[in-house]
mmCIF file of C-alpha atoms in Angstrom:
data_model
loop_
_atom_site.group_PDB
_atom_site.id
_atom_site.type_symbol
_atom_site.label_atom_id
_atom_site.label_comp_id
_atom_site.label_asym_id
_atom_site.label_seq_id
_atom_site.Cartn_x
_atom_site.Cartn_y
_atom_site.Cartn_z
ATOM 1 C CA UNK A 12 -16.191 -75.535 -165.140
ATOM 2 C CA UNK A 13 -16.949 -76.871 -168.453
ATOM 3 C CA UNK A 14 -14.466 -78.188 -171.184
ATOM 4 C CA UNK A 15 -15.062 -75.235 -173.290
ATOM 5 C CA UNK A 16 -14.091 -72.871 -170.558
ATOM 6 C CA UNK A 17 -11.044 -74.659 -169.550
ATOM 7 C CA UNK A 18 -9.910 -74.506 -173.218
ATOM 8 C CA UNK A 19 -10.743 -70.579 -172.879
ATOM 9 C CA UNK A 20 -8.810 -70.086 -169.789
ATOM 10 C CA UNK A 21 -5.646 -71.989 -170.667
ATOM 11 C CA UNK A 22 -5.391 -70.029 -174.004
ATOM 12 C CA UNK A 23 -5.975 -66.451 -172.148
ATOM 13 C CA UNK A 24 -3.039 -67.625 -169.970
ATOM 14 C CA UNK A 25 -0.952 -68.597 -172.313
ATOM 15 C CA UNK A 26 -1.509 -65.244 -174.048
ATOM 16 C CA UNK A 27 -0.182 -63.170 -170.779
ATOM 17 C CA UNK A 28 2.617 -65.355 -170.392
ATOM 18 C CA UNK A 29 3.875 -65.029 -174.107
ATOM 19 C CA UNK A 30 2.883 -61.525 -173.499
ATOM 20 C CA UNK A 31 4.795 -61.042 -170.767
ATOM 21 C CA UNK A 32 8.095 -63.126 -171.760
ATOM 22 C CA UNK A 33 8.113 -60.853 -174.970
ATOM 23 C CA UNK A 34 8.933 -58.011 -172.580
ATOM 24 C CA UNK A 35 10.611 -59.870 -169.186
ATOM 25 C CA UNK A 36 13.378 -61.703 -171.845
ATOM 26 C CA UNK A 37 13.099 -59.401 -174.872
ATOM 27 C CA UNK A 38 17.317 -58.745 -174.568
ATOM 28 C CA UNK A 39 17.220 -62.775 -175.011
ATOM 29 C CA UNK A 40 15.910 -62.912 -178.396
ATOM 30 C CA UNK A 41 12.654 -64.376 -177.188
ATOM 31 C CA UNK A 42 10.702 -66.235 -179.825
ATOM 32 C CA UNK A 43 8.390 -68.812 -178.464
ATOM 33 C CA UNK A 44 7.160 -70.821 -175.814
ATOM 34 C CA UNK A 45 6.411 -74.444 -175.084
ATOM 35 C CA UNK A 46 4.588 -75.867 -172.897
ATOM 36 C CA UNK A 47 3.571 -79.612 -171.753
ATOM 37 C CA UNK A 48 2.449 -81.348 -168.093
ATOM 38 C CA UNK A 49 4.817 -84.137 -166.431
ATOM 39 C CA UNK A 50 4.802 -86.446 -163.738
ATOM 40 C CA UNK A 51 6.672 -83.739 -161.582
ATOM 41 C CA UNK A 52 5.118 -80.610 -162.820
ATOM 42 C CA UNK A 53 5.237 -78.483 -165.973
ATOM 43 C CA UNK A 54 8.254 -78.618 -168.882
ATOM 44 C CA UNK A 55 8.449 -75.126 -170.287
ATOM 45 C CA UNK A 56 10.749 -74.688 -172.982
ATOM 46 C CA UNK A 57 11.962 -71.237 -173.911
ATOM 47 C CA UNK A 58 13.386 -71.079 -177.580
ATOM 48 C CA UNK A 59 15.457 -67.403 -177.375
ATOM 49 C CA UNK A 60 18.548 -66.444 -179.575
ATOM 50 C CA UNK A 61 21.020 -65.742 -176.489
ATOM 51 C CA UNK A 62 20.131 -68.359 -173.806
ATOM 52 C CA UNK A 63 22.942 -66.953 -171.522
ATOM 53 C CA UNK A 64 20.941 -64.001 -170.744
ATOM 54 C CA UNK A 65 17.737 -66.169 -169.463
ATOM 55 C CA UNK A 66 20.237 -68.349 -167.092
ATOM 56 C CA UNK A 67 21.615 -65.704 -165.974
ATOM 57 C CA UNK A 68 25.064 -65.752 -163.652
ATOM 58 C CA UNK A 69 24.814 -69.107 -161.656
ATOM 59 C CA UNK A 70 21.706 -69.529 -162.934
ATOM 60 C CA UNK A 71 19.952 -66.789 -161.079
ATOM 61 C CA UNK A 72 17.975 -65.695 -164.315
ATOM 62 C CA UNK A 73 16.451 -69.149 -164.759
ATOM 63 C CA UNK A 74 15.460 -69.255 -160.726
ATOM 64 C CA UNK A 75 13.600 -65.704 -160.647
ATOM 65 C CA UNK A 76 11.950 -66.647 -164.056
ATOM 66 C CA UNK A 77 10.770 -69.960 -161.691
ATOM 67 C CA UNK A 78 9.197 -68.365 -159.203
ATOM 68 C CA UNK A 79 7.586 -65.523 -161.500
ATOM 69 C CA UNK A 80 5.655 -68.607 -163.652
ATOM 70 C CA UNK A 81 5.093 -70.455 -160.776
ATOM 71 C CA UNK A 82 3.987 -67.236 -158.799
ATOM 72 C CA UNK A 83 1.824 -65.107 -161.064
ATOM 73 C CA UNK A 84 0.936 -67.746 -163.919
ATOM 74 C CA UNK A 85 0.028 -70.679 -161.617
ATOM 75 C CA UNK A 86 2.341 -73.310 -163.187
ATOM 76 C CA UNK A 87 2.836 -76.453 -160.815
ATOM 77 C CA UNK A 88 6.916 -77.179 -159.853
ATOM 78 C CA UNK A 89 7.962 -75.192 -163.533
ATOM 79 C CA UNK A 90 10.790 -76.694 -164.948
ATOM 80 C CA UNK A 91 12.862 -74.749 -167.804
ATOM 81 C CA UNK A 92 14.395 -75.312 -170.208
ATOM 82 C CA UNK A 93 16.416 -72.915 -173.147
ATOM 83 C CA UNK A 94 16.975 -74.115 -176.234
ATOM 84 C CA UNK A 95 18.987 -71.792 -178.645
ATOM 85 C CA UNK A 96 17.873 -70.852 -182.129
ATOM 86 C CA UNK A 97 20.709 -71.458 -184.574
ATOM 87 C CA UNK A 98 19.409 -68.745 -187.553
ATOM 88 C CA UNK A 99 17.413 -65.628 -185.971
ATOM 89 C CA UNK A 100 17.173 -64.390 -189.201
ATOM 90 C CA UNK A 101 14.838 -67.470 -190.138
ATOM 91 C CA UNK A 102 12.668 -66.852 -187.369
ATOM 92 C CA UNK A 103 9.815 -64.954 -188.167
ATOM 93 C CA UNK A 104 8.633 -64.170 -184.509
ATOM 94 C CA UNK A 105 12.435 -62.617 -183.858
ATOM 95 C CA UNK A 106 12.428 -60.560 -186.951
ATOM 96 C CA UNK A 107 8.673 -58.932 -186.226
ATOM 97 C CA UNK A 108 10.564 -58.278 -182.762
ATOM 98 C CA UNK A 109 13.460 -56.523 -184.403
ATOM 99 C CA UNK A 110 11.520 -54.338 -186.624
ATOM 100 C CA UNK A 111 9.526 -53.811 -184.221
ATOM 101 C CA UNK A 112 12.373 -52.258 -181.944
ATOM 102 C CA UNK A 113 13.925 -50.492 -184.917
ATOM 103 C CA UNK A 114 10.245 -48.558 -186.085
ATOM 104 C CA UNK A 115 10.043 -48.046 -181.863
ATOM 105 C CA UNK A 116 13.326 -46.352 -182.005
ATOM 106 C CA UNK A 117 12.564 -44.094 -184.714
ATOM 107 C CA UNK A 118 14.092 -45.994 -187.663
ATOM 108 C CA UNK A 119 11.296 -45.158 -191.207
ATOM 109 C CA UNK A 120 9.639 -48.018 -191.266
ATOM 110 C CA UNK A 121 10.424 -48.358 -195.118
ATOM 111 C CA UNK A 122 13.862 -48.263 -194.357
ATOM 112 C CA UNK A 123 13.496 -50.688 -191.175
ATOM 113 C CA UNK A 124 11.479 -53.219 -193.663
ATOM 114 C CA UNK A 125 13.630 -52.967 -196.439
ATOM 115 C CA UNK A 126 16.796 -53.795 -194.056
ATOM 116 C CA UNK A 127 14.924 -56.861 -192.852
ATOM 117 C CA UNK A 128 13.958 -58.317 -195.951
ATOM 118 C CA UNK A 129 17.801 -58.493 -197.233
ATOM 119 C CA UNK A 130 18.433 -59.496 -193.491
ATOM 120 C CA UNK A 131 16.112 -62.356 -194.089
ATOM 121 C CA UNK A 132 17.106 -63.291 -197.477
ATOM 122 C CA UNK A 133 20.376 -63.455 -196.760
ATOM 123 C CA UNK A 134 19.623 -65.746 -194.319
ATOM 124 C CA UNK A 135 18.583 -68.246 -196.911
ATOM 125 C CA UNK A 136 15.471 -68.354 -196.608
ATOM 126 C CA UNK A 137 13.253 -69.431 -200.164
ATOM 127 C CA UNK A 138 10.850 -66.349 -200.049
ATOM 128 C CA UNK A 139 9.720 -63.304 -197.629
ATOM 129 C CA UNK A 140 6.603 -61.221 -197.239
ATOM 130 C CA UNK A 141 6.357 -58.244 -194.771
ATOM 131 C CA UNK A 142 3.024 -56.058 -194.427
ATOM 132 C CA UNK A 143 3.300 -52.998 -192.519
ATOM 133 C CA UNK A 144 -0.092 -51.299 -191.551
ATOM 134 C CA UNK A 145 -1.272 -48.436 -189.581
ATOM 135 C CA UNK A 146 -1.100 -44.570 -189.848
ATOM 136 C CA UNK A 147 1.708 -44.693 -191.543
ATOM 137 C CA UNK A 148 2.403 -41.281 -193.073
ATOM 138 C CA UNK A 149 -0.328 -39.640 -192.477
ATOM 139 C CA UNK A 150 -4.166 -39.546 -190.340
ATOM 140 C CA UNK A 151 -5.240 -42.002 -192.645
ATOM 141 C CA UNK A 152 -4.661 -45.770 -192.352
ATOM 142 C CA UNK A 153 -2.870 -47.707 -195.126
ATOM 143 C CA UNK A 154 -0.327 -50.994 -195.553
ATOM 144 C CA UNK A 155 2.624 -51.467 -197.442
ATOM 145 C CA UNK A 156 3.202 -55.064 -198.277
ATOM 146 C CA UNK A 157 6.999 -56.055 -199.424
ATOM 147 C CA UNK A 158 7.668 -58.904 -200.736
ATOM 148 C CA UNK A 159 10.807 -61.242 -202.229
ATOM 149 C CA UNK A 160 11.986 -64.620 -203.363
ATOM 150 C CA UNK A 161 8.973 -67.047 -203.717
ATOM 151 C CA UNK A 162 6.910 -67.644 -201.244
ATOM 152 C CA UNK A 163 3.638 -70.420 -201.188
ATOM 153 C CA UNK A 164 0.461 -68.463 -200.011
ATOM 154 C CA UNK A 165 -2.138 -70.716 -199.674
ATOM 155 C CA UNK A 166 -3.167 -74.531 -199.467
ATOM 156 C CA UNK A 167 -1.432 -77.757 -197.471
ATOM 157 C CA UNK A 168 2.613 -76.520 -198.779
ATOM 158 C CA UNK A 169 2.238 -72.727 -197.318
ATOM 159 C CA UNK A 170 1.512 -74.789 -193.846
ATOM 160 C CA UNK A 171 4.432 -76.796 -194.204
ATOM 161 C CA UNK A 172 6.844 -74.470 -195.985
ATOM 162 C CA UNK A 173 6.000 -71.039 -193.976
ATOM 163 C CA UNK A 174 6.812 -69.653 -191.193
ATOM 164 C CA UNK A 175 4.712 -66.385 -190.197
ATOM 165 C CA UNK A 176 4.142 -64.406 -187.186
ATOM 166 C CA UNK A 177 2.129 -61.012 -185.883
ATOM 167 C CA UNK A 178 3.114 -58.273 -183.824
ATOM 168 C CA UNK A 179 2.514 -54.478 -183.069
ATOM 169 C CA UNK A 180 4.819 -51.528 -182.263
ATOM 170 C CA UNK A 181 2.977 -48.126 -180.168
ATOM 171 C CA UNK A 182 4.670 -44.710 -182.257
ATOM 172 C CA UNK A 183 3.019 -41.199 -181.292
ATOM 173 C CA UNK A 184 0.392 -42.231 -184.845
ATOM 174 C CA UNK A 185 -1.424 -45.326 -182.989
ATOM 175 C CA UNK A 186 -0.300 -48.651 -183.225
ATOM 176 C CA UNK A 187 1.860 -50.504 -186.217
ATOM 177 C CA UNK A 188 0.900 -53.500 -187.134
ATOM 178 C CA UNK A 189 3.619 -55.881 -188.519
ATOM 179 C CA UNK A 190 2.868 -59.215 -190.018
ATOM 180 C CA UNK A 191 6.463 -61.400 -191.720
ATOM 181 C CA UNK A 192 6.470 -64.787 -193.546
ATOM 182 C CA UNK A 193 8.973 -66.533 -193.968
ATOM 183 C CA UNK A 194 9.244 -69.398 -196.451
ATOM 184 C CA UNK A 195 12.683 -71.685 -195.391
ATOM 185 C CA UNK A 196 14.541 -74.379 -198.304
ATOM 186 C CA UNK A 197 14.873 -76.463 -195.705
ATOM 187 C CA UNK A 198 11.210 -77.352 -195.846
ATOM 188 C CA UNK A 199 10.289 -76.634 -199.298
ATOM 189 C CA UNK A 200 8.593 -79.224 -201.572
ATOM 190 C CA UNK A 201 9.892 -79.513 -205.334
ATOM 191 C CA UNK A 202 7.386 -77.253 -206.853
ATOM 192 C CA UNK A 203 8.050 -74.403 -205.261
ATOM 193 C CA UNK A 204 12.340 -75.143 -205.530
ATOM 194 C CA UNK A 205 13.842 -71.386 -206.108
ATOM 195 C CA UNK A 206 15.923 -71.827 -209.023
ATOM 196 C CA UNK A 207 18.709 -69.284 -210.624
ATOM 197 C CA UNK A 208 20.680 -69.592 -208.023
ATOM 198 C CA UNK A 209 23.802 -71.817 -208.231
ATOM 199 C CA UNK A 210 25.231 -73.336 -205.277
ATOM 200 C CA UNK A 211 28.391 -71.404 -205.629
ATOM 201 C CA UNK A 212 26.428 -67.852 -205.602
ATOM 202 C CA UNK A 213 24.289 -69.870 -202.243
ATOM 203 C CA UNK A 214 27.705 -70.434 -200.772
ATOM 204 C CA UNK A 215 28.972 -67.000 -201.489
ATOM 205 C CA UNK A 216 25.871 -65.685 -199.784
ATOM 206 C CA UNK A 217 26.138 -68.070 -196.570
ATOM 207 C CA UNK A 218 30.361 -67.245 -196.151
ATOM 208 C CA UNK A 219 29.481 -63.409 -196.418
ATOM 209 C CA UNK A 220 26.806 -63.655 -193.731
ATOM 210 C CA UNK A 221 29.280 -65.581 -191.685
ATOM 211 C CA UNK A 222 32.427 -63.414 -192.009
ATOM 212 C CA UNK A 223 29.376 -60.129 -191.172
ATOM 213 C CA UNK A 224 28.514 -61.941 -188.396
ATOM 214 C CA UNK A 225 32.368 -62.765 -186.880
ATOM 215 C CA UNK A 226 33.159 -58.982 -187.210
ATOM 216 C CA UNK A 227 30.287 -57.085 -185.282
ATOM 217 C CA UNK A 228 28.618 -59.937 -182.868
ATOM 218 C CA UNK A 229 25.927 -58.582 -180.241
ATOM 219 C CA UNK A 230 25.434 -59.615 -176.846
ATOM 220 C CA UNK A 231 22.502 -58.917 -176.287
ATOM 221 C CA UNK A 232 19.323 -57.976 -178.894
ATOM 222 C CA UNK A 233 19.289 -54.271 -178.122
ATOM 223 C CA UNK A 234 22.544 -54.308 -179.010
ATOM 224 C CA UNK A 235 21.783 -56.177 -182.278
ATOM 225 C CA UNK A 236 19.105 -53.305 -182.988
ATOM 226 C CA UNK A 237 21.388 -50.819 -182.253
ATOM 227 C CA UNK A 238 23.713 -52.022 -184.789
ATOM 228 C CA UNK A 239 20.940 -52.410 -187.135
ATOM 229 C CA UNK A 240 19.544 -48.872 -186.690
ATOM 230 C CA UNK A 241 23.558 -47.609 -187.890
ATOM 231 C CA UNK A 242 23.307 -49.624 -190.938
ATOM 232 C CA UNK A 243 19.915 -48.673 -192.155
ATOM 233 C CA UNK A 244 21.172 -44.890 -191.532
ATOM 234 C CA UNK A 245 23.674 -45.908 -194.221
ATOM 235 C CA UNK A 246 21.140 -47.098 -197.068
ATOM 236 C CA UNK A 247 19.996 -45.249 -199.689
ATOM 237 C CA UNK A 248 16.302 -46.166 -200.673
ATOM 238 C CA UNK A 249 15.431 -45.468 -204.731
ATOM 239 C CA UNK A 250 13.124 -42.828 -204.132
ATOM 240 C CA UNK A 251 15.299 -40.616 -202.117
ATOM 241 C CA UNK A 252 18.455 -41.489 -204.796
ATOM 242 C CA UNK A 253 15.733 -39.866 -207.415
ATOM 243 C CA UNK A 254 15.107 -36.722 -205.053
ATOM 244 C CA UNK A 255 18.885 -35.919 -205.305
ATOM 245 C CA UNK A 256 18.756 -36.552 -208.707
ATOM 246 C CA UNK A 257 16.144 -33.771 -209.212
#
């Protein structure tokens, strides 16, 4: 088999298994997957937002998960590994999961986008952009694009500074398309420093987060959607404040 077709392969099969640990550990918070070749056999690294629920009780998760990759994906002697993401929110694979969940559960997807981009820039995070496509409202395809804070889109900084990821979401329409980017502070060069924000109003933001987080913590990330999906009920978008108003 030629170079070219190994190359082919490997990415097709890396595509099922990111495919399928989207769905197997989707209660984990599953974000991404690494991959390298050892000595001994293969290093995969799972980074999820709840590693508990990959282990598993005595590690039982973490043994099935073993014999599944080694089984049905053809990795030699698998060894994993979980690392835990410290901010979800920051993370633009997990959010595209959670919004995905929330339009899948029957959540408007304005409402569902609008809740994420606070969730996000709450987080911290320098800028956000979310584009929602598909049959949206009607038989006819459009996109809504949402965006806030300031976010690089093009050149060598949006590579460095931006964080972006893709997924889709099956309603009774077709399928949604959801596409976030995420630009973090952390990473930002000084042209592109978000300014008019003191550090008092940043730590104001960060010790409300916090305290939020303390008092409702989920378990598990259908938990964390349900909690969502009670919020959102509670918002009250512009346009349907100016319908009462009418």
């Amino acid at each position: 088999m030629s170079a070219v077709k190994n190359v082919i392969k490997d990415n097709y099969n890396m595509m099922l298994l990111k495919d399928y640990l989207r769905t197997a550990i989707k209660d984990a918070g599953f974000s991404h997957v690494e991959i390298s070749k050892t000595p001994t056999g293969t290093r995969v690294v799972l980074h999820v937002t709840r590693p508990g629920i990959v282990i598993g009780r005595k590690g039982s998760g973490i043994r099935d998960l073993t014999e599944k990759l080694e089984k049905d994906f053809g990795l030699k002697s698998p060894q994993i590994a979980v690392n835990e993401i410290a901010q979800p929110e920051l993370t633009s694979s997990v959010m595209c999961n959670r919004l995905a969940s929330l339009i899948e559960r029957g959540t408007a997807f304005r409402r569902a986008t609008m809740w994420t981009l606070q969730q996000i820039m709450n987080a911290g995070a320098m800028g956000v952009q979310i584009t929602v496509s598909g049959k949206l409202r009607g038989d006819r395809s459009s996109f809504e694009k949402h965006s806030l804070g300031i976010l690089p889109r093009a050149g060598h900084q949006a590579t460095i500074v931006v964080d972006e990821d893709i997924t889709h979401v099956p309603t009774a329409m077709g399928y949604i398309g959801i596409r976030i980017r995420i630009a973090k502070k952390e990473r930002h060069i000084p042209e592109f420093e978000l300014k008019g924000m003191s550090a008092a109003e940043i730590e104001t933001r960060r010790i409300a987060k916090e305290k939020a987080d303390a008092e409702e913590k989920a378990r598990t990330e259908s938990e964390q959607i349900k909690l969502d999906a009670e919020k959102i009920e509670q918002l009250d978008l512009m346009e349907e404040v100016e319908e009462k108003i009418k």
